[in-house]
Short mmCIF file of C-alpha atoms in Angstrom, two decimals:
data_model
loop_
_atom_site.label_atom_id
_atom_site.label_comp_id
_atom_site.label_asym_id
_atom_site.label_seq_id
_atom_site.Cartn_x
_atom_site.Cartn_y
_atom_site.Cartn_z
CA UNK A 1 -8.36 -2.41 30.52
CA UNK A 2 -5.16 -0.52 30.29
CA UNK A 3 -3.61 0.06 26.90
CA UNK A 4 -1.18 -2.36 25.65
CA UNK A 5 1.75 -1.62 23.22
CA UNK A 6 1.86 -3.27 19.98
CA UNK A 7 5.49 -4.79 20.16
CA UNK A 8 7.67 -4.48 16.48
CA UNK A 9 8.78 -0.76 17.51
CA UNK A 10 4.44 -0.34 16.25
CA UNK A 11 4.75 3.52 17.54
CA UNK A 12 7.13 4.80 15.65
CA UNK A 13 5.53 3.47 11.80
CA UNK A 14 3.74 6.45 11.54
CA UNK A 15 6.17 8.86 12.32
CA UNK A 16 6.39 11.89 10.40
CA UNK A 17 2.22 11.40 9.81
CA UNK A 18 0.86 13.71 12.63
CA UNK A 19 -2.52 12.50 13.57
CA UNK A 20 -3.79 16.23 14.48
CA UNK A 21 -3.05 17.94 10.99
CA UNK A 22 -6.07 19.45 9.30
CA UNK A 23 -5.12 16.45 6.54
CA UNK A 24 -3.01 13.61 6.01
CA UNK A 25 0.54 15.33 5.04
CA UNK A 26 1.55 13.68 1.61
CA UNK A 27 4.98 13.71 2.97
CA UNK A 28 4.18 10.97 5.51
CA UNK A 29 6.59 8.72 4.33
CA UNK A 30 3.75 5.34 4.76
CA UNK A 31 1.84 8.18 1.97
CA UNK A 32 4.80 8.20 0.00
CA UNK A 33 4.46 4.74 -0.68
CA UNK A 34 0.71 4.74 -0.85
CA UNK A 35 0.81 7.19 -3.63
CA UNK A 36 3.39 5.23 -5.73
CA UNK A 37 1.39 1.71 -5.54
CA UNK A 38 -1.89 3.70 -6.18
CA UNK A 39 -4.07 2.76 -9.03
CA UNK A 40 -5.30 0.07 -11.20
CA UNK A 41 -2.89 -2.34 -12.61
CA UNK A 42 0.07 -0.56 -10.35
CA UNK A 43 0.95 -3.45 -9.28
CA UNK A 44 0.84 -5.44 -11.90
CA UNK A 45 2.93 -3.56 -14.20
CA UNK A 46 5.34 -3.17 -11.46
CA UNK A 47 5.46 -6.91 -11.59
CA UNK A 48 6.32 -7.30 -15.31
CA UNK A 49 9.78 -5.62 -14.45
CA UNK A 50 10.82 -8.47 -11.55
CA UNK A 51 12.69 -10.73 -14.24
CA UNK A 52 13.87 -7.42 -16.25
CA UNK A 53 14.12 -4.81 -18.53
CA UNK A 54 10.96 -4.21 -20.98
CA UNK A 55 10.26 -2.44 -24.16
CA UNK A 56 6.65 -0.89 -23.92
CA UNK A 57 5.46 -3.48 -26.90
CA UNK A 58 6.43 -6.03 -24.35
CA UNK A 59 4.02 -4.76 -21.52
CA UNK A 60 1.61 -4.15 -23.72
CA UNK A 61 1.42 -7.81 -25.00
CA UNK A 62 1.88 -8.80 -21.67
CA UNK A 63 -0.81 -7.23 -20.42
CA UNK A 64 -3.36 -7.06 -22.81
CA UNK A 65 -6.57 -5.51 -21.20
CA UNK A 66 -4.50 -2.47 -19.84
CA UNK A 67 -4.80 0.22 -22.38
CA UNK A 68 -2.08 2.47 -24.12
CA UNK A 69 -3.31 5.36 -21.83
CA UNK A 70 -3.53 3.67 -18.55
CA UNK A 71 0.16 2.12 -19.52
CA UNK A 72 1.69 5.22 -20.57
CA UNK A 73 0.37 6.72 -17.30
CA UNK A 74 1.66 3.62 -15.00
CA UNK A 75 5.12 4.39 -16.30
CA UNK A 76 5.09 7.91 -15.79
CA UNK A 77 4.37 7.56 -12.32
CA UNK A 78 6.91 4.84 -11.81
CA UNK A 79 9.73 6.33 -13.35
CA UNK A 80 8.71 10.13 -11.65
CA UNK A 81 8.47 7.99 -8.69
CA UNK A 82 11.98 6.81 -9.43
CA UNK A 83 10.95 2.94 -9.26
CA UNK A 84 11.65 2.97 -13.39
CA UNK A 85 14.47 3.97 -15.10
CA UNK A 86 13.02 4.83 -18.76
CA UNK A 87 16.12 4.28 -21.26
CA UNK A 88 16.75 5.06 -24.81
CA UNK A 89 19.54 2.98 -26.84
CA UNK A 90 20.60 5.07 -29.90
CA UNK A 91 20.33 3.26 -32.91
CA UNK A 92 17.76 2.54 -35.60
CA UNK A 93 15.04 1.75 -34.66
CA UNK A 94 15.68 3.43 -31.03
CA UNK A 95 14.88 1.07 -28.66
CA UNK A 96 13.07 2.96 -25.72
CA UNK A 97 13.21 0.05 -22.61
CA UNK A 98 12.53 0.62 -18.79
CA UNK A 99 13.92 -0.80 -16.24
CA UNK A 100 13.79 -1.34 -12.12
CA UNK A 101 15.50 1.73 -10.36
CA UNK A 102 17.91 0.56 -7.38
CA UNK A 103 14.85 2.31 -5.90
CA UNK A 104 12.60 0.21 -7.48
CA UNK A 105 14.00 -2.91 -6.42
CA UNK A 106 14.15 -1.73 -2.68
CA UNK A 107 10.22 -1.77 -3.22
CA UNK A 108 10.04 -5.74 -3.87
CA UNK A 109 10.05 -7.05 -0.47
CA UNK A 110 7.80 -3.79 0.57
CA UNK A 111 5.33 -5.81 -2.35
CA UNK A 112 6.31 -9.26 -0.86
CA UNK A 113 5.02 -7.86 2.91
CA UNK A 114 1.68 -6.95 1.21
CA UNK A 115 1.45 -9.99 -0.68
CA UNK A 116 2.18 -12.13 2.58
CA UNK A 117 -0.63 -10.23 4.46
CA UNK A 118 -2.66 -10.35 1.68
CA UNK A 119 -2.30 -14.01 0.99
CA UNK A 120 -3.77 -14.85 4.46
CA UNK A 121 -6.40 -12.76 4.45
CA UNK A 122 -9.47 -13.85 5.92
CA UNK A 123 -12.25 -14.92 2.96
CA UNK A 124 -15.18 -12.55 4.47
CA UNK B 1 21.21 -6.82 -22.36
CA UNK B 2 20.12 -10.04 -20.95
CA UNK B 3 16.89 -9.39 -18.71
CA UNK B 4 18.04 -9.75 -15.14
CA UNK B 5 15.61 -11.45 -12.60
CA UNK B 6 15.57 -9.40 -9.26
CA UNK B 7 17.09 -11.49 -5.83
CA UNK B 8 14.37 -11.59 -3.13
CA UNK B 9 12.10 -14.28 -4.52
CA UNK B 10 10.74 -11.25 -6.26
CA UNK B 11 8.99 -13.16 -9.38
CA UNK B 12 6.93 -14.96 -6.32
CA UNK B 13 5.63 -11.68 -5.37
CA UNK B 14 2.98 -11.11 -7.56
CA UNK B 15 1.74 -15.03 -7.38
CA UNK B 16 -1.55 -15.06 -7.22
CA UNK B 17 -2.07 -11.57 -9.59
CA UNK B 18 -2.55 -12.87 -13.71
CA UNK B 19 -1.26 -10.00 -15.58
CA UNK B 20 -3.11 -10.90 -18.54
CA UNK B 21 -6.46 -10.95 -16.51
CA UNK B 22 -8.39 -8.58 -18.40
CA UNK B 23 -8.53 -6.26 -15.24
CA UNK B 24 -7.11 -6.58 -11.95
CA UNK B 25 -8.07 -9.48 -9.58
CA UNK B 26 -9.39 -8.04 -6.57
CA UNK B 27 -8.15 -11.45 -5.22
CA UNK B 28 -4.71 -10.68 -5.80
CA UNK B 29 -3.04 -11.07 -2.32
CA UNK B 30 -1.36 -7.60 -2.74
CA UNK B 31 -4.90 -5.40 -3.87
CA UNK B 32 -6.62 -7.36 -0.90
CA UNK B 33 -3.74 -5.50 1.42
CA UNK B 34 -3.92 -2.36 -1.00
CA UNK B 35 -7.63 -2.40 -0.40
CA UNK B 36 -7.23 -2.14 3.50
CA UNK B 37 -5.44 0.84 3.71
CA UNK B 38 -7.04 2.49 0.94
CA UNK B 39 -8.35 5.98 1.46
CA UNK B 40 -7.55 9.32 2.82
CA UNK B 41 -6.52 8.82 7.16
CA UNK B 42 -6.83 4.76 6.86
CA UNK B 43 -3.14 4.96 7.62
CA UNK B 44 -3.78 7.61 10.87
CA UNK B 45 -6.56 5.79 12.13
CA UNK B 46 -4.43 2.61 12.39
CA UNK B 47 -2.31 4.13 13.71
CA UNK B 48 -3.96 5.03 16.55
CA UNK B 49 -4.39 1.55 17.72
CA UNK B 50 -0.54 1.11 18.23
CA UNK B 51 -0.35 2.23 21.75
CA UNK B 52 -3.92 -0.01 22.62
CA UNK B 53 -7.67 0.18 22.06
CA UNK B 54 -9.10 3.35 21.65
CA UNK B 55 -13.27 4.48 22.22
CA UNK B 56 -14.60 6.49 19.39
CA UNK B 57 -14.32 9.72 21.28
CA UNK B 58 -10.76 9.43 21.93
CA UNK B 59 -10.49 8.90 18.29
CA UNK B 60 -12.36 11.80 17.47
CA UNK B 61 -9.99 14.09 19.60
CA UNK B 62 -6.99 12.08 18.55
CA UNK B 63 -7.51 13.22 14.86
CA UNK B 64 -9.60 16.68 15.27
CA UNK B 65 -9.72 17.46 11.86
CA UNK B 66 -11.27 13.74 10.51
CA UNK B 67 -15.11 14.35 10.12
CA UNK B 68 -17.16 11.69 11.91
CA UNK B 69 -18.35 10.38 8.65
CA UNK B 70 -15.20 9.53 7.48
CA UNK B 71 -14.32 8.61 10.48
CA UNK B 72 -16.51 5.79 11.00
CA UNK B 73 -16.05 4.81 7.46
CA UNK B 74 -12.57 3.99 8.47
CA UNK B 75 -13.45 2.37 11.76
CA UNK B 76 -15.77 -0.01 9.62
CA UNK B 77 -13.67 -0.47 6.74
CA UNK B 78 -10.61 -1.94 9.38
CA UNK B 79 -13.54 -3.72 10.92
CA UNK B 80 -14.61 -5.49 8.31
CA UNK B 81 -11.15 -6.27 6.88
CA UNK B 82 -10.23 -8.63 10.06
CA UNK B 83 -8.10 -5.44 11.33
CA UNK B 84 -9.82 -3.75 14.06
CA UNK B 85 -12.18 -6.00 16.63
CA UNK B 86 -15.74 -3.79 17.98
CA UNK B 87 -16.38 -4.58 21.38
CA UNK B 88 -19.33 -3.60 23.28
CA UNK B 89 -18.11 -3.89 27.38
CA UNK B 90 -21.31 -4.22 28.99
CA UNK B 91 -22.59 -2.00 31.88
CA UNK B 92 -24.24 1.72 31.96
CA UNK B 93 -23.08 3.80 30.14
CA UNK B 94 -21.87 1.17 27.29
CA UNK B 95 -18.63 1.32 26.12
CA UNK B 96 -17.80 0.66 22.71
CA UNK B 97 -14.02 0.57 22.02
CA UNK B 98 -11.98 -0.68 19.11
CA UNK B 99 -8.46 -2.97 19.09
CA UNK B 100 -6.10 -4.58 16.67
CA UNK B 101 -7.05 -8.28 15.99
CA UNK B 102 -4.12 -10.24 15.99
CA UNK B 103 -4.36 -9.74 12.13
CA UNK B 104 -4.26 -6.05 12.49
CA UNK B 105 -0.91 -6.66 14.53
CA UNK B 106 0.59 -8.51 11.11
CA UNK B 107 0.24 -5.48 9.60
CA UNK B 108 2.29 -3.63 11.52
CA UNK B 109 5.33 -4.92 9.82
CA UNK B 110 3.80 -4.46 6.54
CA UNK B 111 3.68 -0.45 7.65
CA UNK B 112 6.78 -0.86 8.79
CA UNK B 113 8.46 -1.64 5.61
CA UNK B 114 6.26 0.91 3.53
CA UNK B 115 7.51 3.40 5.73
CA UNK B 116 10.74 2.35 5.25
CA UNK B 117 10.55 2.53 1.41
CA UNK B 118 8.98 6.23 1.57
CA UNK B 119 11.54 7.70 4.47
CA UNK B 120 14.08 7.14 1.51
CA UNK B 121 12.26 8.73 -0.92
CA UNK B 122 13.94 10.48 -3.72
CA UNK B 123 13.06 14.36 -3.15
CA UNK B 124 11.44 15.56 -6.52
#
């Protein structure tokens, strides 16, 4: 059967991931990505910033299994990533909020793609 | 400042996902997608399927340096996740090859738009 090309311009989503490197290259841009998403409750703090800024007592609340050292390290990544902008507004108390990057709100319909794949995934 | 919601439909994307779960539902549409391209080469070895189906051997040379236990890990992880279809083409010697399922093919977007987001990655 001969090979058939997976239409959507398939070929070039991995490019700049060469298949014969001794490893995947973390600069593969699809690893990029990866690497920002990765981790439990990722996601889900990602989500708490769709209608907005938040203080960290507000994510905490919000989520309130996740603990103060898996939420710390969530925001790290974020902001290092540059999908969170972490801001301080002088005053007393000083109010320490985060917000979605430009960046960070070029990642929502990257999330909505997953979720749409996800969402039709079939029950195994 | 007045907590601004994000255009997009972007509160929809995390439907599905209860952030005050007390840990994170491996139903959520976007882990089920995380989960399918989690792991070191999951995004080389799909890859591979772009230009057709591929036999485990051409695999193997394709990506020299993936060991053949992580290679089949891969292989069965897509295979079980919908992704990848085995098929067994009768005759002597048999020849097992691999394709996209039509529900591999959906993900090609999704890659798409990941790679996307990481091309434009801030350098750090």
């Amino acid at each position: 059967m001969a090979h058939q090309t997976v239409g959507h311009g398939g070929v070039g989503v991995l490019s700049g991931c060469p298949a014969a490197a001794a490893e995947p290259d973390p600069s593969c841009p699809i690893e990029i990505t990866l690497a920002v998403l990765k981790g439990r409750w990722t996601p889900l703090v990602f989500g708490e910033f769709l209608s907005g800024e938040r203080t960290y007592s507000e994510l905490s609340r919000a989520l309130p299994a996740l603990s103060d050292k898996v939420l710390s390290e969530r925001l790290a990544q974020l902001t290092s990533a540059g999908v969170l902008e972490r801001r301080r507004t002088p005053g007393w108390p000083v109010r320490v909020t985060y917000e979605l990057t430009e960046r960070g709100r070029a990642l929502v319909p990257v999330l909505a793609a997953m979720r749409h794949w996800g969402a039709e995934a079939i029950p195994s």
